[in-house]
Short mmCIF file of C-alpha atoms in Angstrom, two decimals:
data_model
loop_
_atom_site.label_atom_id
_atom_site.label_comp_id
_atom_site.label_asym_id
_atom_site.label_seq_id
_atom_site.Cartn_x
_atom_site.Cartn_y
_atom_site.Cartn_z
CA UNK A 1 -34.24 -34.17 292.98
CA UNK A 2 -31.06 -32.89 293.82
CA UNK A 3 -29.73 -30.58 290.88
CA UNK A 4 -26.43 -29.11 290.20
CA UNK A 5 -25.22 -26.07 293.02
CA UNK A 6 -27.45 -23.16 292.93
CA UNK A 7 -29.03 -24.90 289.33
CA UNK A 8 -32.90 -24.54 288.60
CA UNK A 9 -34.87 -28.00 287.54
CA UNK A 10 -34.03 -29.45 284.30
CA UNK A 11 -36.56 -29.53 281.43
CA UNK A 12 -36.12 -32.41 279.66
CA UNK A 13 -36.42 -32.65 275.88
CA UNK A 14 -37.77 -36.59 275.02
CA UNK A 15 -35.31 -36.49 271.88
CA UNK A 16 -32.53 -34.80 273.07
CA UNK A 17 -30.61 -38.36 273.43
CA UNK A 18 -31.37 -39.62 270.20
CA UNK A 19 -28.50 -38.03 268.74
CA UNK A 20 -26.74 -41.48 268.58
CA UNK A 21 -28.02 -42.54 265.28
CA UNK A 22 -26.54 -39.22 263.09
CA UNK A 23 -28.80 -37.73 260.85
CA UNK A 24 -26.90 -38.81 257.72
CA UNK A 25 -27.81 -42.80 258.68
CA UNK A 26 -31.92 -41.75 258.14
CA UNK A 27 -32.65 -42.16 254.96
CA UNK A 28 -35.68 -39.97 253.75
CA UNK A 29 -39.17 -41.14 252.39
CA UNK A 30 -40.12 -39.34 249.46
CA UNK A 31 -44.34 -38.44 249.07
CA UNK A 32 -46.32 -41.65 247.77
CA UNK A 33 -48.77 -40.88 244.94
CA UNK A 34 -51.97 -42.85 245.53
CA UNK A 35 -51.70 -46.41 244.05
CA UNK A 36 -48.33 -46.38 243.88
CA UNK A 37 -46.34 -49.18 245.18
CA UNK A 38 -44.85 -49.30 248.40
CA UNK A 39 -41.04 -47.43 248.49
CA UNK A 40 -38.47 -49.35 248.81
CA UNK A 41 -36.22 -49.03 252.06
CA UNK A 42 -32.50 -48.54 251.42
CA UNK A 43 -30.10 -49.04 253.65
CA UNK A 44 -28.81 -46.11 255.72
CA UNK A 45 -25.95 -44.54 253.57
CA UNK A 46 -23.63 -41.61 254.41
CA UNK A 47 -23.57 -38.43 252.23
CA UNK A 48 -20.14 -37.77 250.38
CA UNK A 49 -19.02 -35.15 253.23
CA UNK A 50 -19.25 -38.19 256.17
CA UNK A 51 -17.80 -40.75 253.73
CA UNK A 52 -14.81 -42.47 255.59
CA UNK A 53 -11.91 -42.37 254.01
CA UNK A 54 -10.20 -45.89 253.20
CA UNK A 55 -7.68 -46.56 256.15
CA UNK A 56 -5.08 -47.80 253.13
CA UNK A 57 -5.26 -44.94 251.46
CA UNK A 58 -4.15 -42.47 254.13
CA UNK A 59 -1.20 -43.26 255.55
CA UNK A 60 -1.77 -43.79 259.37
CA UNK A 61 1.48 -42.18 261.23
CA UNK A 62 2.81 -44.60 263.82
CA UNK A 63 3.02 -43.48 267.22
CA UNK A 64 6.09 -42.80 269.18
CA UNK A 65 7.80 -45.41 271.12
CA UNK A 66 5.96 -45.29 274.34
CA UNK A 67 9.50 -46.56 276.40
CA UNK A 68 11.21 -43.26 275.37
CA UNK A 69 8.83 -40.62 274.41
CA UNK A 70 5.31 -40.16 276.79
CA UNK A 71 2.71 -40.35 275.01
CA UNK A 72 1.08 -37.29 277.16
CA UNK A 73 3.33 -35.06 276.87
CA UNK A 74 2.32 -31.76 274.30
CA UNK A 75 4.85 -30.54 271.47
CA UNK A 76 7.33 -27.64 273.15
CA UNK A 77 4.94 -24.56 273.10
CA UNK A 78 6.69 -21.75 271.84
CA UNK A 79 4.84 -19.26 274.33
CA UNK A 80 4.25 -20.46 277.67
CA UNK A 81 0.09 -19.93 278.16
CA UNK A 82 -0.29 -16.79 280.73
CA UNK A 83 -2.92 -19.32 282.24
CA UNK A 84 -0.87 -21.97 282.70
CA UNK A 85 0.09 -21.18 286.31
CA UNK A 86 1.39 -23.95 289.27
CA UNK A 87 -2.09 -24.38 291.49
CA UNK A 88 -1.44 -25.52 294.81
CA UNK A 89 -3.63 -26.66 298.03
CA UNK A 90 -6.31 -28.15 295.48
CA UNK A 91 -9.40 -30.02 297.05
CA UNK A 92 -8.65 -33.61 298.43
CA UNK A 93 -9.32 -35.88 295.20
CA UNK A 94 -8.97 -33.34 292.97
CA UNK A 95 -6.33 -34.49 290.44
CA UNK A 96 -6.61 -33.11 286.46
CA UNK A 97 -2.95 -32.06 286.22
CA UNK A 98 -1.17 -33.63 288.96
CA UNK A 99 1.62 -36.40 288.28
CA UNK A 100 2.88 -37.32 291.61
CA UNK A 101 0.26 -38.48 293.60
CA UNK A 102 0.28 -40.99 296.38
CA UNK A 103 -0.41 -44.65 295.46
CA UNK A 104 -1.49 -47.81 297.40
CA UNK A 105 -0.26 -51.41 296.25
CA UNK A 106 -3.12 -53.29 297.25
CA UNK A 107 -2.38 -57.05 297.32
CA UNK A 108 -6.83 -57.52 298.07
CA UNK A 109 -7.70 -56.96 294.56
CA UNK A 110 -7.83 -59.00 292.18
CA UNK A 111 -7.64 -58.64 287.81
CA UNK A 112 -9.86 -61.53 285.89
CA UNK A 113 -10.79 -63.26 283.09
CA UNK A 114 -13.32 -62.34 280.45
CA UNK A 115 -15.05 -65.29 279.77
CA UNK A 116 -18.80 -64.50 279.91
CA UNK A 117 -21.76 -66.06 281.78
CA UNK A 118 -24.08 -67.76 280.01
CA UNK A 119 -26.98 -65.45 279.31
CA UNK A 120 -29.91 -66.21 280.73
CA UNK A 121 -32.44 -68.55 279.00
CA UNK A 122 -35.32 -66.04 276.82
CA UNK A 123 -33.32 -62.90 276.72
CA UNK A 124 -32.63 -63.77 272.49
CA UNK A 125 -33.99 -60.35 271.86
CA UNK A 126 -31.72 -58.50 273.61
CA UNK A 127 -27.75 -58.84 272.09
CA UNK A 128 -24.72 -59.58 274.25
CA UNK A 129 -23.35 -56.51 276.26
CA UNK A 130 -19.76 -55.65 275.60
CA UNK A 131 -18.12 -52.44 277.09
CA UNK A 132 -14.67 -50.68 276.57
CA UNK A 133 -12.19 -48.72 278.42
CA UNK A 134 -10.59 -45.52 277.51
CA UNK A 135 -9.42 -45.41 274.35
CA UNK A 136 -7.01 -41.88 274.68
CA UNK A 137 -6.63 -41.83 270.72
CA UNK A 138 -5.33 -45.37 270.06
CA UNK A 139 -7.27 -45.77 267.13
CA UNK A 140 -5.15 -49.04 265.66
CA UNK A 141 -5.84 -50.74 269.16
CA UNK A 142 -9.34 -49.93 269.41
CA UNK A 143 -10.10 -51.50 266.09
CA UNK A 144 -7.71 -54.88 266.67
CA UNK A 145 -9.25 -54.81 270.11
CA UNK A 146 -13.13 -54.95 268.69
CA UNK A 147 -12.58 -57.48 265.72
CA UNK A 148 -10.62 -59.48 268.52
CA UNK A 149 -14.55 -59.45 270.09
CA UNK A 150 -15.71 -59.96 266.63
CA UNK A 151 -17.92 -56.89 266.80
CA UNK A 152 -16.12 -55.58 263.48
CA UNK A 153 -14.79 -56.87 260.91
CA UNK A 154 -11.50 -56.56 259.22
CA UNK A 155 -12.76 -53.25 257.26
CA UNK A 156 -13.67 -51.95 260.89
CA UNK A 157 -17.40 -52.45 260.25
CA UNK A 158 -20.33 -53.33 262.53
CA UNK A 159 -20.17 -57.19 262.10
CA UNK A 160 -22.42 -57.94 265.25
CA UNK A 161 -25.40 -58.09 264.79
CA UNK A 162 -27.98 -57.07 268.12
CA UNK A 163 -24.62 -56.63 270.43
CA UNK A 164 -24.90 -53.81 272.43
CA UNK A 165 -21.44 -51.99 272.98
CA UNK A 166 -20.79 -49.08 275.12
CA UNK A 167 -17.84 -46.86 275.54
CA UNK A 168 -16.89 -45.65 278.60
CA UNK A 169 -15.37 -42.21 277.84
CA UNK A 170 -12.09 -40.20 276.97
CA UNK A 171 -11.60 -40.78 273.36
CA UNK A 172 -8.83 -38.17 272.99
CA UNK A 173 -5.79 -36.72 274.03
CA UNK A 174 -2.44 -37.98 274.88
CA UNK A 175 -2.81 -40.59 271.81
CA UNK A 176 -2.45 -40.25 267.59
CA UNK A 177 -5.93 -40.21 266.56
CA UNK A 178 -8.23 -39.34 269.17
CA UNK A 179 -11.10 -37.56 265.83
CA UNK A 180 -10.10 -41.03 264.50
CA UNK A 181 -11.96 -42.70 267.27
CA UNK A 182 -14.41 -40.29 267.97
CA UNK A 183 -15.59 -41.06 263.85
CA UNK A 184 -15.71 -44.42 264.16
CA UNK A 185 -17.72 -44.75 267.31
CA UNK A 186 -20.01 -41.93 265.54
CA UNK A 187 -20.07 -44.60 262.27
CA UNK A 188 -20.28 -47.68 264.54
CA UNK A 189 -23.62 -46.28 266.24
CA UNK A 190 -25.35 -46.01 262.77
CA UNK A 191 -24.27 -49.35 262.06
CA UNK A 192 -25.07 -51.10 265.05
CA UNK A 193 -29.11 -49.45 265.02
CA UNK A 194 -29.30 -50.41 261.53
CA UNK A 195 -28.12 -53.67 262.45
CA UNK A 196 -30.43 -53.84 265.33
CA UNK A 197 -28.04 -53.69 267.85
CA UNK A 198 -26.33 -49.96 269.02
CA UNK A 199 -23.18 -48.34 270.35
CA UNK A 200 -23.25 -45.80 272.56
CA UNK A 201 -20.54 -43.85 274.82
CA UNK A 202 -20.29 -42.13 277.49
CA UNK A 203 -19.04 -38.50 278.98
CA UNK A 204 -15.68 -38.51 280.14
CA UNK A 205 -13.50 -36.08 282.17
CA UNK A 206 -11.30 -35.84 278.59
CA UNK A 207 -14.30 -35.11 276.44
CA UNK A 208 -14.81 -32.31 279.16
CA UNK A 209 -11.39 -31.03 278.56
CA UNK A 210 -11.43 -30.73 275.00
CA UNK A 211 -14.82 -29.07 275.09
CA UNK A 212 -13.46 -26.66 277.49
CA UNK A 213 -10.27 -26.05 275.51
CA UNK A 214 -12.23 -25.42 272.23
CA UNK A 215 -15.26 -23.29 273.70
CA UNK A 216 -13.02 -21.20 276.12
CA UNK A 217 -9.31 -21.36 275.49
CA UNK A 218 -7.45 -18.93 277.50
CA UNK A 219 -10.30 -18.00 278.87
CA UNK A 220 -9.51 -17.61 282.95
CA UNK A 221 -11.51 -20.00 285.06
CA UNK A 222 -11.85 -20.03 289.30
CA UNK A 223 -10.07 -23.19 290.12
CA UNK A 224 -10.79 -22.49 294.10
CA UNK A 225 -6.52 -22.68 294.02
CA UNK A 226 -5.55 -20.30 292.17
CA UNK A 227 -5.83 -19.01 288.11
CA UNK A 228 -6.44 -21.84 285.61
CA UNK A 229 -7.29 -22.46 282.00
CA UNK A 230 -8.93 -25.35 280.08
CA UNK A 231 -6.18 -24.44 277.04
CA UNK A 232 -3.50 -25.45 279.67
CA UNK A 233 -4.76 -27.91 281.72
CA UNK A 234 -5.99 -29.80 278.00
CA UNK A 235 -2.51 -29.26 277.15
CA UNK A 236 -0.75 -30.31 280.26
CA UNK A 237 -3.09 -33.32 280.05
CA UNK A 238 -2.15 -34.60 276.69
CA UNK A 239 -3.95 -32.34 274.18
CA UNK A 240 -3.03 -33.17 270.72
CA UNK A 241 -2.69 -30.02 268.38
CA UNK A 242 -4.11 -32.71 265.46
CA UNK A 243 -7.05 -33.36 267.42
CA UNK A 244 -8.01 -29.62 267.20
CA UNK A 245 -7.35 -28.85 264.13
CA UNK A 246 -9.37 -31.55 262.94
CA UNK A 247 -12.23 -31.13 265.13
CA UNK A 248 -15.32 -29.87 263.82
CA UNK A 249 -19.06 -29.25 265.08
CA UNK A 250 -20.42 -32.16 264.48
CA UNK A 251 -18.33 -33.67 267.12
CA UNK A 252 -18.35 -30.70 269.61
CA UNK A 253 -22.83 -31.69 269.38
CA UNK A 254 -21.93 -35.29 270.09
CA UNK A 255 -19.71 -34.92 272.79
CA UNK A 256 -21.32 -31.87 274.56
CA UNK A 257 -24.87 -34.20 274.37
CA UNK A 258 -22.87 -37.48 276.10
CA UNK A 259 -24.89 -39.39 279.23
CA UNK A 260 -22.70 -39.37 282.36
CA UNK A 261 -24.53 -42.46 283.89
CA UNK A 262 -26.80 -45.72 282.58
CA UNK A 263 -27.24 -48.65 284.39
CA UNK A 264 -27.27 -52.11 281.82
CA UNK A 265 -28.32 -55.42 282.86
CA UNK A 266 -27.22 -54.86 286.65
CA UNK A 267 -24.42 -52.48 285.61
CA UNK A 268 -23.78 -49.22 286.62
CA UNK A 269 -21.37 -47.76 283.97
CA UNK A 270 -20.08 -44.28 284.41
CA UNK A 271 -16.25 -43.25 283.58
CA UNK A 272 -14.76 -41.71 286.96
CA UNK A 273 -14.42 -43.86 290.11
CA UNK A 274 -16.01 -41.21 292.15
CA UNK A 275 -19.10 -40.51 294.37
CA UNK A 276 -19.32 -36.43 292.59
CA UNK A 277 -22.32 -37.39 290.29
CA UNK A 278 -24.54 -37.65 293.48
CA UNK A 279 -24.14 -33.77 292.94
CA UNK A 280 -25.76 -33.62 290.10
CA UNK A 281 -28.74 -35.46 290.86
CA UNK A 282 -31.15 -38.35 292.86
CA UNK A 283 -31.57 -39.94 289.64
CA UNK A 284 -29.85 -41.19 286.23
CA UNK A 285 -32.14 -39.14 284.21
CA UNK A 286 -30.97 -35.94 286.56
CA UNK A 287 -27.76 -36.74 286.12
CA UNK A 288 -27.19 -36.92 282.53
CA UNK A 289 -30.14 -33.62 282.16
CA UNK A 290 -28.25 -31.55 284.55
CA UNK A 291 -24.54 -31.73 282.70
CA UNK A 292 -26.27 -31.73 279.47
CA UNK A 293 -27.83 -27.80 280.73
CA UNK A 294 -24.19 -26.93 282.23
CA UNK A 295 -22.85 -27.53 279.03
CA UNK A 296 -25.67 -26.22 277.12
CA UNK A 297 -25.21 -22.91 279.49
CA UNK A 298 -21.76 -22.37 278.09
CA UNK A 299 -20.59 -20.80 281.60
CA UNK A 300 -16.47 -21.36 281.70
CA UNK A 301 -16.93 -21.59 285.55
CA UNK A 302 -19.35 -23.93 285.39
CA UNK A 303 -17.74 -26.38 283.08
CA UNK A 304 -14.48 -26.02 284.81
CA UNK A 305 -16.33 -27.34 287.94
CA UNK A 306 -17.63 -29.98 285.95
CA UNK A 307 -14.89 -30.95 284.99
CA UNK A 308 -12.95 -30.48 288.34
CA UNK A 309 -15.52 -33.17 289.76
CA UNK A 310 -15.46 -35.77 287.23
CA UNK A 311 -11.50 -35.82 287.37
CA UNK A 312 -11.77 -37.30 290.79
CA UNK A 313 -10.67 -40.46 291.44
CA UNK A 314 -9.76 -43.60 294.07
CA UNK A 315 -13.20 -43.25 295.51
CA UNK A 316 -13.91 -47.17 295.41
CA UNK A 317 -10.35 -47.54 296.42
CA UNK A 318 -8.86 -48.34 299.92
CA UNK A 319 -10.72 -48.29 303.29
CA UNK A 320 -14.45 -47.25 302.56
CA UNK A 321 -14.37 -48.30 298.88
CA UNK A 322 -16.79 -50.80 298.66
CA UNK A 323 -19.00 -48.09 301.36
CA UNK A 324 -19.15 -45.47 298.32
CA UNK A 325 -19.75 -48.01 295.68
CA UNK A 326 -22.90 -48.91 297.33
CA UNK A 327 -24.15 -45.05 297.88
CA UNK A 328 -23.69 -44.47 294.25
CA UNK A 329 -25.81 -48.34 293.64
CA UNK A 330 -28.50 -47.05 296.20
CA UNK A 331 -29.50 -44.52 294.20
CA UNK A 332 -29.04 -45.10 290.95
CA UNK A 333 -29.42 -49.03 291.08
CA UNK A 334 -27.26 -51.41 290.00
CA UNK A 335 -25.40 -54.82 291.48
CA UNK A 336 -21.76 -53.51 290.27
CA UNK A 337 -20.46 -50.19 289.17
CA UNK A 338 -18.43 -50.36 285.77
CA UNK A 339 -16.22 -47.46 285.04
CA UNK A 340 -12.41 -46.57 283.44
CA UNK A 341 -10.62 -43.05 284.08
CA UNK A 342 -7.75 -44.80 286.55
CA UNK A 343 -5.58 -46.92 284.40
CA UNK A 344 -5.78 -50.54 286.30
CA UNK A 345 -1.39 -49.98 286.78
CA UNK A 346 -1.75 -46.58 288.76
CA UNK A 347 -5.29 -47.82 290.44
CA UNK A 348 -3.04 -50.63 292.15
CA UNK A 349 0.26 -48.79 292.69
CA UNK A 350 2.11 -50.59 290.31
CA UNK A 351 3.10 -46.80 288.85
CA UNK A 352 3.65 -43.90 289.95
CA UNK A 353 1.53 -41.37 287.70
CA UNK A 354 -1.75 -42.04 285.36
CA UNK A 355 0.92 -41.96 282.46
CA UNK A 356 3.25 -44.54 284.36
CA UNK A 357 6.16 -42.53 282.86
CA UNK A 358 7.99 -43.90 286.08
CA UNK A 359 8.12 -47.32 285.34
CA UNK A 360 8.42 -50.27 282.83
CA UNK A 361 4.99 -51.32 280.79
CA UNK A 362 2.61 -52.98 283.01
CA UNK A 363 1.15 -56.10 282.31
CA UNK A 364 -2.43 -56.02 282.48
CA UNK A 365 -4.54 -59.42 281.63
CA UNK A 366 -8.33 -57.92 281.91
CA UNK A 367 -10.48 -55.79 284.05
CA UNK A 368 -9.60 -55.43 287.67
CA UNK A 369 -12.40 -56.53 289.72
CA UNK A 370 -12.22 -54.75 293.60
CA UNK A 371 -14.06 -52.79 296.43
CA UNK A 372 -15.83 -55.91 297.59
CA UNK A 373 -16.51 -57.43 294.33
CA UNK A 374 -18.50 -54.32 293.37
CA UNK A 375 -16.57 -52.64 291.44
CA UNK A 376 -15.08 -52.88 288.10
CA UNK A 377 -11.86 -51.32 286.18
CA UNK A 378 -11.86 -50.85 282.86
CA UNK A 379 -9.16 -48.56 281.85
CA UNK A 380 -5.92 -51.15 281.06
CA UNK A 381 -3.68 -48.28 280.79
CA UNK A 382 -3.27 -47.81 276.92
CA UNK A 383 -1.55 -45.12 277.13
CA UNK A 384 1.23 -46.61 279.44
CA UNK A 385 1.42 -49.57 277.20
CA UNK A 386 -0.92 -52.14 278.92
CA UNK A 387 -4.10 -53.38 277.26
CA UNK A 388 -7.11 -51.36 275.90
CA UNK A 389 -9.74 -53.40 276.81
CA UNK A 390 -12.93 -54.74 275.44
CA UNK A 391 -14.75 -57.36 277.25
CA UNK A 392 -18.19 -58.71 277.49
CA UNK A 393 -20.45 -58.57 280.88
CA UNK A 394 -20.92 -60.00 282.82
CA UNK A 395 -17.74 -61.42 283.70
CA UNK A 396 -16.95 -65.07 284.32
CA UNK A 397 -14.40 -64.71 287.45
CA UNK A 398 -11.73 -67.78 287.30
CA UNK A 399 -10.35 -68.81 290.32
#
């Protein structure tokens, strides 16, 4: 298998993933005393310190108009950070901080309905399969966008049953409530098992930043271009101070233990359109063992080239697209790759920057289907005002 650069073999840990169903959902069974009847088996209920709050009772600030304030952009910092230094002559691809990069309005591509296919006949055990692009914080949306799906209800519950929902990554930054969304998918994946369905999520290249920021601040890291920080390029790249201050260790374990990679029903859902995670291994299982051991490691250098990689983007894009689509497919399997990161607006040139702070909202009517017909967009570019997206696969392509 091929591991990370200069990494040793992975051993993997046949629990280590089962992290997605907290602790606090298991409810314990006390001794039985011979004769005694059977116990009784509760429901999974949360202990007072994971209780959610009620949504009315807290009052939920609005965000700021996205036409005249950008939603990435970080609060004025007092002290410029000593870290947070221009980088120039980065790697081709390489884009965690840059706003001006080049973009190609291609008029091959096309955006689609999401009407499902009929599931195949005998496949009742196994729910529907429902995935959803990057949330970025937009905790309102996110919860209009699932009971839209019916897959909560109007308390933001688990209302579906066996459905199997998966997030595709960055939960934070540049949005209001980015611990807000990271809680409920946390709550939503207890729900879901006990409900005999699940939710799961994915790593993204954001969940990567605010590790970094937390773990190592200031700490300096070797770009290859010059000095860099994770504290500045998470702040640069929409960091919200609320988001730290809230965050705690329970979600630094749940991020830090994220797959990168799973392949569902045909699909090959990762976040980042790019070809990196054939770095980190021949496999899905050496994928997701070797970034779990990078970030298990704790090395700033090592995350920061994580992250570097995973921040990639536009591989499936252009001349050669559908070419790296199927690399990625031939080794990890698949029919179609499913992924988010590029907003579907700035994937197609219809603005100028990921935060499309260059031109009027975009309108954005469902995932953006391209690369041959192998390759599927999920990010609608929430941040940007388009659509956060939450569709069921596979899709139903209208002509």
């Amino acid at each position: 298998m091929t591991q990370g650069a200069g990494q040793e073999p992975v051993v993997r840990t046949a629990t280590l993933r089962d992290f997605r169903v907290p602790p606090y959902a298991q409810t314990p069974v006390p001794p039985q005393a011979p004769g005694a009847a059977p116990p009784v088996t509760l429901p999974p209920r949360e202990p007072e310190q994971y209780a959610p709050v009620p949504r009315a009772a807290v009052p939920h600030p609005a965000p700021a108009p996205r036409a005249s304030v950008p939603q990435h952009m970080p609060a004025p910092h007092p002290h410029p950070h000593p870290g947070n230094v221009a980088v120039a002559d980065e790697p081709e691809g390489y884009t965690p901080t840059e706003r001006d990069l080049p973009v190609i309005n291609r008029g091959d591509t096309v955006q689609v309905g999401t009407d499902p296919e009929p599931r195949p006949a005998g496949d009742d055990e196994r729910g529907p399969l429902f995935v959803v692009g990057d949330v970025h914080g937009y905790l309102d949306e996110l919860l209009a966008a699932l009971a839209e799906q019916g897959l909560v209800d109007a308390d933001g519950n688990w209302a579906a049953g066996n459905a199997r929902l998966w997030f595709l990554g960055d939960f934070t930054d540049r949005g209001p409530d980015g611990i807000g969304v990271i809680d409920l998918v946390m709550r939503l994946s207890a729900e879901a098992a006990a409900a005999g369905g699940y939710c799961k999520a994915l790593m993204g290249n954001h969940e990567l930043l605010l590790l970094g920021a937390k773990r190592f601040a200031d700490t300096p890291v070797n770009s290859g271009a010059g000095t860099a920080t994770f504290q500045a390029a998470w702040l640069l790249n929409g960091g919200q101070k609320a988001d730290m201050d809230r965050l705690q260790d329970v979600h630094l374990q749940w991020m830090s233990r994220l797959d990168a990679v799973v392949e569902e029903d045909g699909h090959l859902l990762m976040h980042s359109d790019t070809t990196a995670y054939l770095d980190y291994g021949s496999t899905i299982e050496d994928v997701n063992d070797t970034i779990t051991a990078i970030l298990t490691r704790n090395d700033a250098d090592e995350c920061w080239d994580l992250f570097r990689k995973l921040t990639k983007r536009f591989a499936f894009r252009d001349e050669g697209g559908a070419d790296a689509v199927r690399e990625l497919m031939a080794t990890y399997g698949g029919q179609r790759v499913v992924h988010g990161h590029s907003p579907i607006p700035y994937l197609l040139g219809e603005v100028g920057s990921e935060d499309g702070e260059d031109g009027s909202g975009p309108v954005v009517n469902g995932p953006h289907v391209y690369a041959d017909g192998l390759a599927i967009a999920m990010d609608g570019g929430v941040t940007m005002a388009g659509k956060l997206l939450v569709v069921q696969l596979p899709l139903h392509e209208r002509a």
